[in-house]
Short mmCIF file of C-alpha atoms and ligand atoms in Angstrom, two decimals:
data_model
loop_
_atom_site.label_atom_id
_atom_site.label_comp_id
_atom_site.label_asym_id
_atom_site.label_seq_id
_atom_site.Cartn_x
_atom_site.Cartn_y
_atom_site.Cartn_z
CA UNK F 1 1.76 -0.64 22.50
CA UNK F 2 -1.14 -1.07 20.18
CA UNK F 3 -2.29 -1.20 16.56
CA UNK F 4 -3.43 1.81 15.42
CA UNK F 5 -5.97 2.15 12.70
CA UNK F 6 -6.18 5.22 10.62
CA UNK F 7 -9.27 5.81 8.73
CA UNK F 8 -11.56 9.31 7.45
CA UNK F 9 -14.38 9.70 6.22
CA UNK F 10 -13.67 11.52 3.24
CA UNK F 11 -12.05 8.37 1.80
CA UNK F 12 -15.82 7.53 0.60
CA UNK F 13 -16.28 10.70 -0.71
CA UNK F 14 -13.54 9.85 -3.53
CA UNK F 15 -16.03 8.77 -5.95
CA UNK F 16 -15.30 6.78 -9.52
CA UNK F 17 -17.29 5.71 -12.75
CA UNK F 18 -20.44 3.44 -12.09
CA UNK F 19 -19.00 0.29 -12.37
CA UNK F 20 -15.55 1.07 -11.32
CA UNK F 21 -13.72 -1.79 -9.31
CA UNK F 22 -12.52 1.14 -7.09
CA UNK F 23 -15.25 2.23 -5.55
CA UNK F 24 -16.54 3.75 -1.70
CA UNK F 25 -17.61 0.46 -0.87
CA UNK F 26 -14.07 -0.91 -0.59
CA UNK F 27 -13.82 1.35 2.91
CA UNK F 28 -16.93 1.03 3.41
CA UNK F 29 -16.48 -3.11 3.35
CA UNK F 30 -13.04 -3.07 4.71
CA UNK F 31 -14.37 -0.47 8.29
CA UNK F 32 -17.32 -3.04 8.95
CA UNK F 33 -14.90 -5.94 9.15
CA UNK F 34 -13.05 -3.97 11.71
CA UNK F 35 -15.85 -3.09 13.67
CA UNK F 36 -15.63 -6.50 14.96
CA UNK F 37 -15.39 -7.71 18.45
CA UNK F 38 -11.79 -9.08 17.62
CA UNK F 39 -10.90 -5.01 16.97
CA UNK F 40 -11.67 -3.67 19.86
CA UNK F 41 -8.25 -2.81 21.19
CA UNK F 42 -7.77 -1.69 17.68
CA UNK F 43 -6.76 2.49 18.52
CA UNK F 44 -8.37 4.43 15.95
CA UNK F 45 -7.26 7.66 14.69
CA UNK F 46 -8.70 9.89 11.93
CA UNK F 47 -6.33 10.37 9.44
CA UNK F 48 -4.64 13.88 9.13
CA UNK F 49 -4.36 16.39 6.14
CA UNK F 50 -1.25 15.37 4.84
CA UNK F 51 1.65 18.21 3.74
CA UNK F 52 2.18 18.97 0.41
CA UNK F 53 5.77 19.63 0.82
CA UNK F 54 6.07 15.68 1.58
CA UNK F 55 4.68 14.82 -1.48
CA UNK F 56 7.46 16.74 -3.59
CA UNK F 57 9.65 14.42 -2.20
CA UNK F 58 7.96 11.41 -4.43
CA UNK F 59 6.63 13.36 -7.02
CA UNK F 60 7.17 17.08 -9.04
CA UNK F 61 5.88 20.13 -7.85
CA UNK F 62 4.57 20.47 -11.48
CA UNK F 63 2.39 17.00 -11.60
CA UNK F 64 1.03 17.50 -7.96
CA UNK F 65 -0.45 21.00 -9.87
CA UNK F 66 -1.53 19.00 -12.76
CA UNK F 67 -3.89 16.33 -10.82
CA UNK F 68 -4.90 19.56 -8.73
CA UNK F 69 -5.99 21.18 -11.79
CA UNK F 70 -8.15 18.10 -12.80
CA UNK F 71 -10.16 17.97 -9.84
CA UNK F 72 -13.81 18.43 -11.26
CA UNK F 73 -15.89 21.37 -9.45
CA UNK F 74 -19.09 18.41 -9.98
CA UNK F 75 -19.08 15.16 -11.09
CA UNK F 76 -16.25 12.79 -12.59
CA UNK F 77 -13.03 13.97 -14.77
CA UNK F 78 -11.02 11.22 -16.21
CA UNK F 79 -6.71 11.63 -16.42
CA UNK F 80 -6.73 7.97 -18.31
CA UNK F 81 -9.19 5.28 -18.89
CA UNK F 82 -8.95 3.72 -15.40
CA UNK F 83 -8.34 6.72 -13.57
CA UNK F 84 -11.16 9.67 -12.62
CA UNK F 85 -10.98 12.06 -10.06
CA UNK F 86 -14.13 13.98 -8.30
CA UNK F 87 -14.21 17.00 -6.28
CA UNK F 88 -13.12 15.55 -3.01
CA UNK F 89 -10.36 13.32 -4.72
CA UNK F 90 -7.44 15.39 -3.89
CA UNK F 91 -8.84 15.59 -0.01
CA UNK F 92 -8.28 11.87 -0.17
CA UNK F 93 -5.43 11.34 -1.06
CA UNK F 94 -4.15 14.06 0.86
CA UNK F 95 -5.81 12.32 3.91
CA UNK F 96 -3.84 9.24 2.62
CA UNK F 97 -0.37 10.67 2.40
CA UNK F 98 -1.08 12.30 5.68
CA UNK F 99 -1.79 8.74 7.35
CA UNK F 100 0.89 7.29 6.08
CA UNK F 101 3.23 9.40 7.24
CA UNK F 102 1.45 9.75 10.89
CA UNK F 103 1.94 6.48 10.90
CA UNK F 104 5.41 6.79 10.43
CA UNK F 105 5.36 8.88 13.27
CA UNK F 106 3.94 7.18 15.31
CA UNK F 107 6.30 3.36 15.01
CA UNK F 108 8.83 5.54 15.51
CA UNK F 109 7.75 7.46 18.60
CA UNK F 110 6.67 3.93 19.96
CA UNK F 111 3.23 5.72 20.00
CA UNK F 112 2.14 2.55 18.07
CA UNK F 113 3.38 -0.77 17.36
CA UNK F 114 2.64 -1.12 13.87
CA UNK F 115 -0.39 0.92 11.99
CA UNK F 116 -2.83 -0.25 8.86
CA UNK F 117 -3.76 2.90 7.06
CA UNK F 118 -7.66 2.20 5.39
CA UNK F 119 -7.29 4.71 2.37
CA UNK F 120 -8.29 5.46 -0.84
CA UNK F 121 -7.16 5.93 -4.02
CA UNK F 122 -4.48 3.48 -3.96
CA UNK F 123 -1.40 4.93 -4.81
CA UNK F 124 1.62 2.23 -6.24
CA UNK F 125 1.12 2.73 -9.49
CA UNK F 126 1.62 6.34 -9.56
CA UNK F 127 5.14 7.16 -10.71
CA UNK F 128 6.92 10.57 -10.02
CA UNK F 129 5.33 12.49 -12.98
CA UNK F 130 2.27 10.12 -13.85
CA UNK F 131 -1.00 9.22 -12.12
CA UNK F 132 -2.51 5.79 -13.30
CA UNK F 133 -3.79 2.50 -12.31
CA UNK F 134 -6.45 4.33 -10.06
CA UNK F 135 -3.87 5.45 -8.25
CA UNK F 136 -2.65 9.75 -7.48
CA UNK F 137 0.31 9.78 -4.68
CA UNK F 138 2.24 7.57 -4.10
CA UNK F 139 1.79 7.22 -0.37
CA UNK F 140 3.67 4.33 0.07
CA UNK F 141 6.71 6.20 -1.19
CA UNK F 142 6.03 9.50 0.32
CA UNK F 143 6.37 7.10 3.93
CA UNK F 144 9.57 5.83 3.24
CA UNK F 145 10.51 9.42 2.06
CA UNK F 146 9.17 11.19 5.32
CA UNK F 147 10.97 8.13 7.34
CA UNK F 148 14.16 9.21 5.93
CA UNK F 149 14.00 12.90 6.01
CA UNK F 150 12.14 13.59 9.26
CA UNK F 151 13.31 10.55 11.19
CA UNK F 152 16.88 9.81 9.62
CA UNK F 153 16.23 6.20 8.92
CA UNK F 154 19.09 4.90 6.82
CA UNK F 155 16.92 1.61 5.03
CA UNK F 156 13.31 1.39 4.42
CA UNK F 157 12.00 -1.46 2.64
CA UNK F 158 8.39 -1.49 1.11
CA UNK F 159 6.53 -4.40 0.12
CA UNK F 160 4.10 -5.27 -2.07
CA UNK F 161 1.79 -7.91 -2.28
CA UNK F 162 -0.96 -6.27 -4.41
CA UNK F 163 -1.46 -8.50 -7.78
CA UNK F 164 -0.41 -6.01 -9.70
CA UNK F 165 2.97 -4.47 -10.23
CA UNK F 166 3.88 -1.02 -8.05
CA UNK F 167 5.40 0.07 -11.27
CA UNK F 168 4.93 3.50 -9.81
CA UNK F 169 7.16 2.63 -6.15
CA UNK F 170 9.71 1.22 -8.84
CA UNK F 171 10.12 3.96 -10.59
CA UNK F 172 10.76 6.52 -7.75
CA UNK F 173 13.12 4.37 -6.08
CA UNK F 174 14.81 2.67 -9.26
CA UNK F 175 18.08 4.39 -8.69
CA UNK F 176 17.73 4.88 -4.93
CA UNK F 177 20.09 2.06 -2.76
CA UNK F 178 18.86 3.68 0.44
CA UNK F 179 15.08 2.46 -0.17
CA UNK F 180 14.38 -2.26 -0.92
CA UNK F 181 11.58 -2.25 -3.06
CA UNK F 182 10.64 -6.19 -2.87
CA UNK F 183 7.22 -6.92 -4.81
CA UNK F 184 4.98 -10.17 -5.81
CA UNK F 185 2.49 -9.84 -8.48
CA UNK F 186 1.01 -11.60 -11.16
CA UNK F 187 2.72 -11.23 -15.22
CA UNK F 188 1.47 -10.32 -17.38
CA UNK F 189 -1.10 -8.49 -15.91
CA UNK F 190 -1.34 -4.83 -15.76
CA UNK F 191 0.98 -2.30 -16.10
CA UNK F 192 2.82 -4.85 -17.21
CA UNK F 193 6.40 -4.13 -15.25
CA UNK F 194 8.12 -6.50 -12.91
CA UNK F 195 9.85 -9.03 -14.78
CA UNK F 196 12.87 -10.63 -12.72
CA UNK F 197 15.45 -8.27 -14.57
CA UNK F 198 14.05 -4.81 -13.47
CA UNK F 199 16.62 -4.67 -10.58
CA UNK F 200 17.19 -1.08 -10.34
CA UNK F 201 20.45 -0.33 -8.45
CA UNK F 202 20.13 -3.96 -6.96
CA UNK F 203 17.40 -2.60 -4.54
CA UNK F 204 14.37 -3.81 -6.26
CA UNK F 205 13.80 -7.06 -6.20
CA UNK F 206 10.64 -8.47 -8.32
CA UNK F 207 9.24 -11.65 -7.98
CA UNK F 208 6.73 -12.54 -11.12
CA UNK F 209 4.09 -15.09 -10.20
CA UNK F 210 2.12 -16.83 -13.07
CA UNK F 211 -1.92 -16.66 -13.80
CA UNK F 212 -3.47 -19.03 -11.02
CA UNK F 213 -0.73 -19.16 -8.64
CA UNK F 214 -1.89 -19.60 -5.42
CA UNK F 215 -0.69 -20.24 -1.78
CA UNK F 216 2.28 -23.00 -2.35
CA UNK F 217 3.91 -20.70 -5.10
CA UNK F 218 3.26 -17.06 -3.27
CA UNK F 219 5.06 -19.01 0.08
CA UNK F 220 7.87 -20.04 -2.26
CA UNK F 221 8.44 -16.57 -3.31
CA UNK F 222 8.01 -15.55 -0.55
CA UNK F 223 10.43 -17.80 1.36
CA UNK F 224 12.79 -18.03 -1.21
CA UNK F 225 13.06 -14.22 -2.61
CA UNK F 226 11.41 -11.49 -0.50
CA UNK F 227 12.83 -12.57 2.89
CA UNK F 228 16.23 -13.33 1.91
CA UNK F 229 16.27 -9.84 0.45
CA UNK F 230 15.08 -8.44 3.86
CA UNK F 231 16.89 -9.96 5.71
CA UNK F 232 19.92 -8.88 3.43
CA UNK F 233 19.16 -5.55 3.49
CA UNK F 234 18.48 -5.06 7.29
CA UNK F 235 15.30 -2.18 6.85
CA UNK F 236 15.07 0.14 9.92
CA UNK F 237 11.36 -0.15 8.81
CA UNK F 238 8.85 -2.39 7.06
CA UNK F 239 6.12 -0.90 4.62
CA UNK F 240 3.46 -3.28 3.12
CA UNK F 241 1.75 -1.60 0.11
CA UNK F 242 -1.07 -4.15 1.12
CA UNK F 243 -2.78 -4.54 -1.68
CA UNK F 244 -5.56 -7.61 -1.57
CA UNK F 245 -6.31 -8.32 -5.10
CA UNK F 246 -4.18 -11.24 -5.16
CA UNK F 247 -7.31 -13.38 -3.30
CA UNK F 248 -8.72 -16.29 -5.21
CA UNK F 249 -12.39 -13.87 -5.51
CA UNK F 250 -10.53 -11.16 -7.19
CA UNK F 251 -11.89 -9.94 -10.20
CA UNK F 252 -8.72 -8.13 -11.83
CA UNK F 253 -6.61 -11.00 -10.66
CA UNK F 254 -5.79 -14.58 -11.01
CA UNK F 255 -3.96 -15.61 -8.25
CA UNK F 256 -5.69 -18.16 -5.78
CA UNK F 257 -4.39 -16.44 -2.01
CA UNK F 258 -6.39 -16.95 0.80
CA UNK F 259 -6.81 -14.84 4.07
CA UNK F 260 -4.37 -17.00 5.62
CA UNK F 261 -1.72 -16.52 3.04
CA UNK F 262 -1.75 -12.64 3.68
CA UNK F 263 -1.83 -13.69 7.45
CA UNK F 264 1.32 -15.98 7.33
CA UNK F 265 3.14 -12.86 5.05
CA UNK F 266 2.07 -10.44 7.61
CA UNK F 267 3.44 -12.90 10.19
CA UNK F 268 7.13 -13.13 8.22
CA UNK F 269 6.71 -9.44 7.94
CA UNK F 270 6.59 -8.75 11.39
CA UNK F 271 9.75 -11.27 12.02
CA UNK F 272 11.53 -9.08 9.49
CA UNK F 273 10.37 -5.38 11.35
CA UNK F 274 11.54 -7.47 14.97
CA UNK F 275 14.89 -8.42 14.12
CA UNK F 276 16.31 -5.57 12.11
CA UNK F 277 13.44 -2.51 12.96
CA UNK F 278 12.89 -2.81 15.96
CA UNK F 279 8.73 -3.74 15.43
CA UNK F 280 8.28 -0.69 13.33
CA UNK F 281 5.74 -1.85 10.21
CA UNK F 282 3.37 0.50 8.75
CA UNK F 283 0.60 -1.18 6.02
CA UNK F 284 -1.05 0.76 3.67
CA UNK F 285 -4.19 0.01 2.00
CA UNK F 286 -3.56 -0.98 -2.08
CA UNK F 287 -6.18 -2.59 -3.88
CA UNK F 288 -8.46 -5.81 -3.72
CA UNK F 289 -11.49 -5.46 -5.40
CA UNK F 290 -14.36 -8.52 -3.90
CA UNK F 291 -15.72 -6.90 -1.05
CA UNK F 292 -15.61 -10.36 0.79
CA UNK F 293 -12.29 -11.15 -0.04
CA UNK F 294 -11.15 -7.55 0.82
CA UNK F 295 -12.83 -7.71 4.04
CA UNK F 296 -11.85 -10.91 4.89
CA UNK F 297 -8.26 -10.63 3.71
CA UNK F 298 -8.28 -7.31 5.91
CA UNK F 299 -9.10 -8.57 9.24
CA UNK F 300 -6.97 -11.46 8.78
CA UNK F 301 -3.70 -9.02 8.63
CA UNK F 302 -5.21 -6.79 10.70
CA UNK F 303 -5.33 -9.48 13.45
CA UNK F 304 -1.78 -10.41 13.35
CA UNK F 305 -0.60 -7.20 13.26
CA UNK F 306 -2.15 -6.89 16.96
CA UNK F 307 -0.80 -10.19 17.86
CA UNK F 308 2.57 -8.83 16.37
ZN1 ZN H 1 -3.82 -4.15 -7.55
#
């Protein structure tokens, strides 16, 4: 069984504000890394249309309308200051949702091992009835949704290891047992959530790091906090909101990670899936904003996800 790699054009055709962090290059950066002679074996699959009806399971009929209706017929609309949509912005993140759940799909028809979705927008910070933080759905919820509803998996844990807080994951799960939300992230930092006391209904588990943390204190946290919790909570799948802002050439952040620190996570990750999931991990695409660190970070987890 292989990795499988879903990618679409029409994630470059999502296009932001000169000067936006989140911008086409991102794919572009993170699809040349990948082109690689280490990728070969890499099985590549363009990313479906996603169903709207999976959506509503994350967010309300009425907001998936609302970003709908700010889709621009030319040029840029904005729904906050960090946020703009163009006219192919609701394609992609359609195409996102739609990956996310094919790869669902696919760890659990043994199709694939484990599956990296390369999408944009992002989507953690978009909570069930507000799009921000770049991001429009949620895809990483909308996975662990479809997971449960079209596969009957009791536990699905997502992780997060984007340098920002998925305030938006946290807030669709928050009173939700059946779904771990386990996140490191820097604080304060934007949007500000994640302090050590948002605990939800015990299944979110937040683990603050502080402004230049770097690889002995995200291993601590690690070690000491988001694998106990796994391994507490048993998942019948692993999600990764894989976000790779947290690298030392970030510009929004100020942790110091390297590529090896998101290889040794993906590593305990894929411990985690093996014992309690059997294998099944699905990574999604977040943020990370230094096209070198992005592209490095993303062939370093890319890589051990094909080792397993
Ligand atoms: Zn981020």
């Amino acid at each position: 069984m292989l990795t499988r790699l879903y990618h679409h054009p029409v994630f470059r055709e999502h296009l932001t504000t000169p000067g936006h962090p989140e911008r086409p290059e991102r794919i572009v950066a993170v699809e040349a890394a990948l082109e690689a002679e280490a990728f070969q074996n890499l099985d590549r699959v363009l990313a479906p249309e996603g169903a709207v009806e999976a959506i509503y399971r994350c967010h309300s009929v009425d907001y998936v309308r609302r970003i709908a209706r700010t889709i621009p017929e030319e040029g840029i609309a904005r729904i906050d200051g960090d946020t703009v949509v163009s006219p192919r912005s609701f394609a992609a993140a359609l195409h996102g949702v739609g990956a996310a759940c094919a790869g669902v799909d696919d760890v659990m028809s043994g199709e694939a091992r484990n599956v990296f979705v390369a999408a944009r927008p992002p989507g953690h910070h978009a909570e069930r009835e507000t799009a921000m933080g770049f991001c429009l759905f949620n895809q990483a919820a909308v996975a662990a949704r479809h997971a449960q509803a079209a596969h009957g998996l009791e536990r699905v844990a997502i992780v997060d290891w984007d340098v920002h807080h998925g305030n938006g994951t946290q807030d669709i799960f928050w009173s939700d047992p059946s779904v771990l939300y386990v996140s490191t992230h820097q604080m304060p930092l934007f949007p500000g959530t994640g302090a050590r006391d948002e605990t939800g209904a015990g299944n979110i588990v937040n683990v603050p790091l502080r402004d230049d943390d770097g690889t002995d204190e995200f291993r601590a946290a690690f070690s000491e906090a988001v694998l106990p919790a796994l391994e507490n909570f048993r998942p019948d799948l692993v999600i990764i909101s894989a976000g790779f802002d947290a690298h030392h050439r970030d510009p929004l952040g100020g942790l110091n990670l390297t590529e090896a620190d998101f290889d040794w996570a993906t590593g305990k990750l894929l411990d985690i899936a093996g014992r309690h999931g059997h294998h099944r991990l699905v990574s999604i695409l977040e943020g990370g904003y230094d096209l070198q660190g992005l592209s490095q970070s993303v062939a370093a987890h890319v890589k051990r996800l094909m080792v397993g």
